[in-house]
Structures are given as structure tokens and as C-alpha cells.
CSV table of C-alpha atoms and ligand atoms in Angstrom, one decimal:
chain,number,residue,atom,x,y,z
A,1,UNK,CA,-10.1,-33.9,-10.1
A,2,UNK,CA,-7.3,-31.5,-9.2
A,3,UNK,CA,-5.8,-29.4,-11.9
A,4,UNK,CA,-2.7,-27.1,-12.0
A,5,UNK,CA,-2.6,-23.4,-12.5
A,6,UNK,CA,-0.5,-24.1,-15.7
A,7,UNK,CA,-3.4,-26.1,-17.1
A,8,UNK,CA,-5.9,-23.4,-16.1
A,9,UNK,CA,-3.7,-20.9,-18.0
A,10,UNK,CA,-3.5,-23.1,-21.1
A,11,UNK,CA,-7.3,-23.5,-21.0
A,12,UNK,CA,-7.9,-19.8,-20.6
A,13,UNK,CA,-5.4,-19.1,-23.4
A,14,UNK,CA,-7.2,-21.4,-25.7
A,15,UNK,CA,-10.7,-20.0,-24.9
A,16,UNK,CA,-9.7,-16.3,-25.0
A,17,UNK,CA,-7.0,-16.5,-27.7
A,18,UNK,CA,-3.5,-15.4,-26.8
A,19,UNK,CA,-3.7,-14.0,-23.3
A,20,UNK,CA,-0.4,-12.7,-21.9
A,21,UNK,CA,-0.6,-13.6,-18.3
A,22,UNK,CA,-2.7,-15.1,-15.5
A,23,UNK,CA,-1.8,-14.3,-11.9
A,24,UNK,CA,-3.1,-15.2,-8.5
A,25,UNK,CA,-1.9,-13.2,-5.5
A,26,UNK,CA,-2.9,-12.8,-1.8
A,27,UNK,CA,-4.7,-9.5,-1.1
A,28,UNK,CA,-1.4,-8.3,0.4
A,29,UNK,CA,0.6,-9.0,-2.7
A,30,UNK,CA,2.3,-12.4,-2.3
A,31,UNK,CA,2.3,-14.3,-5.6
A,32,UNK,CA,0.7,-17.7,-5.3
A,33,UNK,CA,0.6,-18.7,-8.9
A,34,UNK,CA,1.7,-17.0,-12.1
A,35,UNK,CA,1.7,-18.1,-15.7
A,36,UNK,CA,2.6,-16.1,-18.8
A,37,UNK,CA,3.0,-16.6,-22.4
A,38,UNK,CA,6.3,-17.2,-24.1
A,39,UNK,CA,8.0,-14.0,-25.0
A,40,UNK,CA,6.0,-11.8,-22.6
A,41,UNK,CA,8.5,-10.1,-20.4
A,42,UNK,CA,7.0,-9.6,-17.0
A,43,UNK,CA,7.7,-9.8,-13.3
A,44,UNK,CA,5.0,-11.6,-11.4
A,45,UNK,CA,5.8,-10.0,-8.0
A,46,UNK,CA,5.4,-6.6,-9.5
A,47,UNK,CA,2.1,-7.5,-11.0
A,48,UNK,CA,1.0,-9.0,-7.6
A,49,UNK,CA,1.9,-5.8,-5.7
A,50,UNK,CA,0.3,-3.5,-8.2
A,51,UNK,CA,-2.9,-5.5,-8.5
A,52,UNK,CA,-3.1,-5.7,-4.7
A,53,UNK,CA,-2.8,-1.9,-4.4
A,54,UNK,CA,-5.2,-1.1,-7.2
A,55,UNK,CA,-7.8,-3.6,-6.0
A,56,UNK,CA,-7.7,-2.2,-2.4
A,57,UNK,CA,-8.2,1.3,-3.8
A,58,UNK,CA,-11.1,0.1,-6.1
A,59,UNK,CA,-12.6,-1.7,-3.1
A,60,UNK,CA,-12.4,1.4,-1.0
A,61,UNK,CA,-13.9,3.5,-3.8
A,62,UNK,CA,-16.8,1.0,-4.2
A,63,UNK,CA,-17.5,0.7,-0.5
A,64,UNK,CA,-16.8,4.2,0.7
A,65,UNK,CA,-18.0,6.3,-2.3
A,66,UNK,CA,-20.7,4.3,-4.0
A,67,UNK,CA,-21.5,2.2,-0.9
A,68,UNK,CA,-21.5,-1.0,-2.9
A,69,UNK,CA,-19.6,-4.3,-3.0
A,70,UNK,CA,-16.5,-4.5,-5.2
A,71,UNK,CA,-16.6,-6.8,-8.3
A,72,UNK,CA,-13.7,-6.1,-10.6
A,73,UNK,CA,-11.3,-3.5,-12.0
A,74,UNK,CA,-10.2,-3.2,-15.6
A,75,UNK,CA,-7.4,-1.2,-17.0
A,76,UNK,CA,-7.6,-0.6,-20.7
A,77,UNK,CA,-4.4,0.0,-22.5
A,78,UNK,CA,-3.6,0.6,-26.2
A,79,UNK,CA,-2.7,-3.1,-26.4
A,80,UNK,CA,-5.2,-5.0,-24.4
A,81,UNK,CA,-6.5,-5.0,-20.8
A,82,UNK,CA,-5.5,-6.0,-17.3
A,83,UNK,CA,-8.6,-7.4,-15.6
A,84,UNK,CA,-8.7,-8.0,-11.8
A,85,UNK,CA,-11.3,-9.8,-9.8
A,86,UNK,CA,-11.5,-10.6,-6.1
A,87,UNK,CA,-11.5,-14.3,-5.1
A,88,UNK,CA,-10.5,-16.5,-2.2
A,89,UNK,CA,-8.0,-19.3,-2.3
A,90,UNK,CA,-7.4,-21.7,0.7
A,91,UNK,CA,-9.5,-19.3,2.8
A,92,UNK,CA,-7.4,-16.3,2.0
A,93,UNK,CA,-8.6,-13.1,0.2
A,94,UNK,CA,-6.9,-13.1,-3.1
A,95,UNK,CA,-6.8,-11.3,-6.4
A,96,UNK,CA,-6.9,-13.0,-9.8
A,97,UNK,CA,-5.7,-11.0,-12.7
A,98,UNK,CA,-5.4,-11.5,-16.4
A,99,UNK,CA,-3.4,-9.6,-19.0
A,100,UNK,CA,-5.1,-10.0,-22.4
A,101,UNK,CA,-3.7,-10.1,-25.9
A,102,UNK,CA,-4.0,-7.2,-28.3
A,103,UNK,CA,-7.7,-7.6,-29.3
A,104,UNK,CA,-9.6,-8.4,-26.1
A,105,UNK,CA,-13.2,-9.4,-25.8
A,106,UNK,CA,-14.1,-7.9,-22.5
A,107,UNK,CA,-17.3,-9.8,-22.1
A,108,UNK,CA,-15.6,-13.1,-22.5
A,109,UNK,CA,-12.7,-12.2,-20.3
A,110,UNK,CA,-15.1,-11.1,-17.6
A,111,UNK,CA,-17.2,-14.2,-17.9
A,112,UNK,CA,-14.3,-16.7,-17.7
A,113,UNK,CA,-12.5,-14.8,-15.0
A,114,UNK,CA,-15.5,-14.6,-12.7
A,115,UNK,CA,-16.1,-18.4,-13.3
A,116,UNK,CA,-12.5,-19.1,-12.4
A,117,UNK,CA,-12.7,-16.9,-9.3
A,118,UNK,CA,-15.7,-18.9,-8.2
A,119,UNK,CA,-13.9,-22.2,-8.8
A,120,UNK,CA,-10.7,-21.1,-6.9
A,121,UNK,CA,-12.7,-20.5,-3.7
A,122,UNK,CA,-13.0,-24.2,-3.1
A,123,UNK,CA,-10.2,-25.6,-5.2
A,124,UNK,CA,-6.8,-27.0,-4.2
A,125,UNK,CA,-4.5,-26.7,-7.2
A,126,UNK,CA,-1.7,-29.2,-7.8
A,127,UNK,CA,1.9,-28.0,-8.2
A,128,UNK,CA,2.3,-29.1,-11.8
B,1,UNK,CA,-4.7,26.7,1.7
B,2,UNK,CA,-4.7,22.9,1.3
B,3,UNK,CA,-1.5,21.2,2.0
B,4,UNK,CA,-0.4,17.6,1.5
B,5,UNK,CA,1.2,15.7,4.3
B,6,UNK,CA,2.7,12.2,3.9
B,7,UNK,CA,3.1,9.6,6.7
B,8,UNK,CA,5.9,7.2,5.9
B,9,UNK,CA,7.7,4.5,8.0
B,10,UNK,CA,8.1,0.8,8.5
B,11,UNK,CA,5.3,-1.7,8.9
B,12,UNK,CA,3.5,-1.3,12.2
B,13,UNK,CA,5.0,2.1,12.9
B,14,UNK,CA,1.5,3.6,13.2
B,15,UNK,CA,0.8,5.4,9.8
B,16,UNK,CA,-2.8,4.1,9.4
B,17,UNK,CA,-3.4,4.7,13.1
B,18,UNK,CA,-2.4,8.4,13.0
B,19,UNK,CA,-4.3,9.2,9.8
B,20,UNK,CA,-7.4,7.6,11.3
B,21,UNK,CA,-7.0,9.5,14.5
B,22,UNK,CA,-6.3,12.9,13.0
B,23,UNK,CA,-8.9,12.9,10.3
B,24,UNK,CA,-12.1,15.0,10.5
B,25,UNK,CA,-13.7,12.9,7.8
B,26,UNK,CA,-14.2,9.1,7.7
B,27,UNK,CA,-10.8,8.1,6.4
B,28,UNK,CA,-10.1,6.1,3.3
B,29,UNK,CA,-8.8,2.7,4.4
B,30,UNK,CA,-7.1,0.2,2.2
B,31,UNK,CA,-5.9,-2.4,4.8
B,32,UNK,CA,-6.1,-6.1,4.1
B,33,UNK,CA,-5.3,-9.1,6.1
B,34,UNK,CA,-1.6,-9.8,6.3
B,35,UNK,CA,-0.6,-13.3,5.1
B,36,UNK,CA,2.8,-13.2,6.9
B,37,UNK,CA,3.3,-12.6,10.5
B,38,UNK,CA,4.0,-8.9,10.8
B,39,UNK,CA,2.9,-8.6,14.4
B,40,UNK,CA,-0.6,-7.4,13.6
B,41,UNK,CA,-3.5,-8.6,11.6
B,42,UNK,CA,-4.0,-6.0,8.9
B,43,UNK,CA,-1.6,-4.1,6.6
B,44,UNK,CA,-2.0,-1.2,4.2
B,45,UNK,CA,-1.6,-2.0,0.5
B,46,UNK,CA,-3.1,1.2,-1.0
B,47,UNK,CA,-3.4,4.6,0.6
B,48,UNK,CA,-4.7,5.9,3.9
B,49,UNK,CA,-6.4,9.2,3.3
B,50,UNK,CA,-7.8,11.6,5.8
B,51,UNK,CA,-8.4,15.4,6.0
B,52,UNK,CA,-8.1,17.9,8.8
B,53,UNK,CA,-9.1,21.6,8.9
B,54,UNK,CA,-6.7,23.3,11.2
B,55,UNK,CA,-8.1,26.8,11.0
B,56,UNK,CA,-9.7,29.2,8.5
B,57,UNK,CA,-6.6,29.3,6.5
B,58,UNK,CA,-5.1,25.8,6.5
B,59,UNK,CA,-6.5,22.4,5.8
B,60,UNK,CA,-4.3,19.3,5.5
B,61,UNK,CA,-4.6,16.2,3.3
B,62,UNK,CA,-3.2,13.3,5.2
B,63,UNK,CA,-1.7,10.5,3.2
B,64,UNK,CA,-0.5,7.3,4.8
B,65,UNK,CA,1.4,4.9,2.5
B,66,UNK,CA,2.1,1.1,2.9
B,67,UNK,CA,5.2,0.3,4.9
B,68,UNK,CA,6.2,-2.6,2.7
B,69,UNK,CA,8.7,-1.7,0.0
B,70,UNK,CA,7.0,-3.8,-2.6
B,71,UNK,CA,4.2,-1.2,-2.7
B,72,UNK,CA,6.6,1.6,-3.6
B,73,UNK,CA,4.4,2.3,-6.6
B,74,UNK,CA,2.0,4.0,-4.1
B,75,UNK,CA,4.9,5.9,-2.6
B,76,UNK,CA,5.4,7.4,-6.1
B,77,UNK,CA,1.8,8.7,-6.2
B,78,UNK,CA,2.1,10.3,-2.8
B,79,UNK,CA,5.6,11.7,-3.3
B,80,UNK,CA,4.7,14.6,-5.7
B,81,UNK,CA,3.5,17.9,-4.4
B,82,UNK,CA,4.2,17.2,-0.8
B,83,UNK,CA,4.2,20.1,1.7
B,84,UNK,CA,5.5,18.0,4.6
B,85,UNK,CA,6.5,14.6,5.7
B,86,UNK,CA,6.2,12.7,9.0
B,87,UNK,CA,8.5,9.7,9.3
B,88,UNK,CA,7.3,7.3,11.9
B,89,UNK,CA,9.8,5.0,13.6
B,90,UNK,CA,8.9,2.1,15.9
B,91,UNK,CA,10.7,2.3,19.2
B,92,UNK,CA,13.5,-0.4,19.7
B,93,UNK,CA,12.9,-1.9,16.3
B,94,UNK,CA,16.1,-2.2,14.3
B,95,UNK,CA,14.3,-2.7,11.0
B,96,UNK,CA,12.3,0.4,11.5
B,97,UNK,CA,15.4,2.5,12.4
B,98,UNK,CA,17.2,1.0,9.4
B,99,UNK,CA,14.4,2.0,7.0
B,100,UNK,CA,15.0,5.7,7.8
B,101,UNK,CA,17.8,6.2,5.3
B,102,UNK,CA,16.0,4.4,2.5
B,103,UNK,CA,12.9,6.5,3.1
B,104,UNK,CA,14.8,9.8,3.3
B,105,UNK,CA,16.5,9.1,0.0
B,106,UNK,CA,13.3,7.8,-1.7
B,107,UNK,CA,11.2,10.8,-0.7
B,108,UNK,CA,14.1,13.1,-1.4
B,109,UNK,CA,13.9,14.7,2.0
B,110,UNK,CA,16.3,17.6,2.3
B,111,UNK,CA,16.8,20.4,4.8
B,112,UNK,CA,14.1,23.0,4.2
B,113,UNK,CA,11.1,20.7,3.7
B,114,UNK,CA,9.0,20.6,6.9
B,115,UNK,CA,9.7,17.1,8.2
B,116,UNK,CA,9.8,15.4,11.5
B,117,UNK,CA,10.8,12.0,12.8
B,118,UNK,CA,8.3,10.6,15.3
B,119,UNK,CA,9.2,7.6,17.5
B,120,UNK,CA,6.1,5.5,18.3
B,121,UNK,CA,5.5,2.7,20.7
B,122,UNK,CA,7.4,4.5,23.4
B,123,UNK,CA,4.8,4.1,26.1
B,124,UNK,CA,6.1,0.8,27.4
B,125,UNK,CA,9.9,1.2,27.1
B,126,UNK,CA,12.2,4.1,27.0
B,127,UNK,CA,12.9,5.6,23.6
B,128,UNK,CA,16.3,7.1,24.6
B,129,UNK,CA,18.4,4.5,22.7
B,130,UNK,CA,16.1,4.7,19.6
B,131,UNK,CA,16.3,8.5,19.5
B,132,UNK,CA,20.1,8.4,19.9
B,133,UNK,CA,20.4,5.9,17.0
B,134,UNK,CA,18.1,8.1,14.8
B,135,UNK,CA,20.1,11.2,15.5
B,136,UNK,CA,23.3,9.5,14.7
B,137,UNK,CA,21.8,8.3,11.4
B,138,UNK,CA,20.5,11.7,10.5
B,139,UNK,CA,23.9,13.2,11.1
B,140,UNK,CA,25.5,10.7,8.7
B,141,UNK,CA,22.8,11.3,6.0
B,142,UNK,CA,23.3,15.0,6.5
B,143,UNK,CA,19.8,16.1,7.2
B,144,UNK,CA,18.8,18.0,10.2
B,145,UNK,CA,15.3,16.9,11.5
B,146,UNK,CA,13.7,17.2,14.8
B,147,UNK,CA,13.0,13.9,16.6
B,148,UNK,CA,10.0,13.5,18.9
B,149,UNK,CA,8.2,10.7,20.7
B,150,UNK,CA,4.4,10.4,20.0
B,151,UNK,CA,1.5,8.0,20.5
B,152,UNK,CA,-0.4,7.9,17.2
B,153,UNK,CA,-3.4,6.5,19.1
B,154,UNK,CA,-3.7,9.8,21.0
B,155,UNK,CA,-5.1,12.9,19.3
B,156,UNK,CA,-3.3,15.5,21.3
B,157,UNK,CA,0.0,13.8,20.8
B,158,UNK,CA,-0.6,13.5,17.1
B,159,UNK,CA,-1.8,17.1,16.7
B,160,UNK,CA,1.4,18.3,18.3
B,161,UNK,CA,3.3,16.9,15.2
B,162,UNK,CA,1.0,18.9,12.9
B,163,UNK,CA,1.5,22.1,14.7
B,164,UNK,CA,5.3,21.4,14.7
B,165,UNK,CA,5.2,21.1,10.9
B,166,UNK,CA,3.5,24.4,10.6
B,167,UNK,CA,6.0,26.0,13.0
B,168,UNK,CA,8.9,24.5,11.0
B,169,UNK,CA,7.4,25.9,7.8
B,170,UNK,CA,7.1,29.4,9.2
B,171,UNK,CA,10.7,29.4,10.5
B,172,UNK,CA,12.0,28.0,7.2
B,173,UNK,CA,10.3,30.6,5.0
C,1,LIG,N1,1.3,0.6,22.5
C,1,LIG,C1,1.3,1.4,21.5
C,1,LIG,N2,0.7,0.9,20.3
C,1,LIG,C2,0.8,1.7,19.2
C,1,LIG,C3,1.4,2.9,19.2
C,1,LIG,N3,1.3,3.4,18.0
C,1,LIG,C4,0.6,2.5,17.3
C,1,LIG,N4,0.3,1.5,18.0
C,1,LIG,C5,-0.4,0.3,17.6
C,1,LIG,O1,0.4,-0.4,16.6
C,1,LIG,C6,-0.3,-0.7,15.5
C,1,LIG,C7,0.1,0.1,14.3
C,1,LIG,O2,-0.5,-0.4,13.2
C,1,LIG,P1,-0.8,0.5,11.9
C,1,LIG,O3,-1.2,1.9,12.2
C,1,LIG,O4,-1.7,-0.3,11.0
C,1,LIG,O5,0.7,0.5,11.3
C,1,LIG,P2,1.1,1.1,9.8
C,1,LIG,O6,2.3,1.9,10.0
C,1,LIG,O7,-0.1,1.6,9.1
C,1,LIG,O8,1.6,-0.3,9.1
C,1,LIG,P3,1.5,-0.8,7.6
C,1,LIG,O9,0.3,-0.2,6.9
C,1,LIG,O10,1.4,-2.3,7.7
C,1,LIG,O11,2.8,-0.4,7.0
C,1,LIG,C8,-1.8,-0.5,15.8
C,1,LIG,O12,-2.3,-1.7,16.4
C,1,LIG,C9,-1.7,0.6,16.9
C,1,LIG,O13,-2.8,0.6,17.8
C,1,LIG,C10,2.1,3.4,20.4
C,1,LIG,O14,2.7,4.4,20.5
C,1,LIG,N5,2.0,2.6,21.5
C,2,LIG,MG1,-1.0,1.2,7.4
């Protein structure tokens, strides 16, 4: 069964209630897939570049300061979070990020995002 | 006194290499595999950070930024509070030479800030033409910066640039 990123977004949106965006980028900031909710004004390529820089810095901090493997970065804002996890897609290092709605449940976001990251490591998504 | 030096310039000009080479501490590295062909395997997406102690009075924080423009968010972090800037240009590389003007404008480099242009990759072919093109550009932009050739892989060559910045700072004061 292959699914599309659009379907994954819909599913995530249903489970987590009103997420704003879901984005997959290569580690060097090339957008692979991006889905966002209607009315959410956003530039996928900007999010990809920013998540790639932030994740690289988080990874460097984890490895070079705490001497530990990187898992995720979370930016908390007054209206929701941006959650970033490392994954691989088609054998490339990638970053999966989610922008939540206004009242996020961090535990759930973390759980579903880590699951999706695992799934993507061996998946081939269809275009539609 | 601690001073902040930025290394800017196009992809592959040698920013990460020079920070790694100059640093007295294990440098912070944020390179990832490049997914496009950029002539090398890894590219910087965050910040290179290193540190050198020049003497009892001066230590330098070395900040290398990504060459790709889409990471200009990182340029903004590095831009504030700079003491000096090193612009690296890859020899015989039109894109690298063209990037000069954009970088000078972005980092608001003006006469009076210690800043040098350093041409890299000049070990195999002559840098004369590159230097000429750079000097022409600088004239048009209206900034007066010294242009040198260096090899970022070599410590002596890289240190020369640091000492030049200090000399520039002293003459400009
Ligand atoms: N032959 C030669 N190789 C050089 C010279 N300077 C740098 N290099 C090599 O060129 C490459 C430069 O790569 P980086 O230091 O990663 O370049 P960068 O400016 O950090 O690039 P980005 O982070 O991708 O923007 C390295 O493989 C260096 O070993 C030089 O003067 N001569
Ligand atoms: Mg670099």
C-alpha cells in the first residue's frame, strides 16, 4: 500500500486536531513534500531552509556538547509549536516538521511524528 | 578582548575549511550531505564556529556561514556585532565572483570595517584574472578592500589573513 503525503497530512490533521503544516525536506533544505491547512499563509521553502539550519545546530549541540544522539527540536510559540525530527527518505537524511494548531498536545505530536519518521525511512510515497 | 570574525563567500570557497584549520578548539560543524551536485559531498546549513587566541590581549571567534543564499537566516545571526569580515572567492569561478556584490551589500561592508577578500583554489591555476575582476567590481561598488590569495587548508596562509585584519584595524583607528 502506498500513500501520498497529502493523505498523511489529512490523517495527522485528524488525529492531532487542526495542524497547520507538515513538511519533509532534505537535510540541506530542499523541500520534498509540503502540505498545509487552508488559510495558513506560509512558504514551504523557507520552512525547509530554517528547519534544516536549526536541526543541524541542534544536532551539533547534542553531539558536541551533550555527546548524545539527536532526537528532536521543538520551538514553542504563543500559538502552537514547530516540532522537528530527523528521518530518512529514499536513503537521504531528511527533516520532518510539523506546525501545530493553537492548543498543541506535545506528547501526541511527538508520538505521531516519531512514528511517521520511522515509516518514511522505508516508504515510497505516491505523488497524489 | 574577544572579537567576532565572519567568513562569507560562495559554496565551496573554503569557509568551513578555514574555520576548522584556524580554530584552537574542536570546531562546531553543521555540514550535511548535499543533495545537489555542488562539486563536493558536504555543505554547511548552520554555523561553523571556532576560536583562536592570538595573544594575551586578543581572542577571535570565527564564524563560518552557509554559502547558499536560502540560509540567509543564518547570515542574519552572524551579521550583528562583527569586528571583521573575510570574503572568500573561489578562483576562476564566475558565480563566486558574482556573489561578491550581494555579500558586500547584505553584510553592509563599508570602508572602515576590517575586511579582506581572499581568493582560494589558486594553487593549480593563476589567480590573476580573478583578482582583476574582483578589483574591478570593488571599484564599481565603491569599497576599497585588499585582495589576497590564500589556501584555507594551510594554517600559515590562513593566519596571515587574521594578522592582516588586525593590522587593518590598527591603521583604521
Ligand atoms: N586545491 C584547493 N582546494 C581547496 C582550497 N581551499 C579549499 N579547498 C577545498 O575545497 C573544499 C571547500 O569546501 P568547504 O570548506 O566545505 O567550503 P564552504 O565554503 O564551507 O562551502 P559551503 O559550506 O557549502 O558554503 C574543501 O574540500 C577544501 O579542501 C584551495 O585553496 N586549493
Ligand atoms: Mg561550509
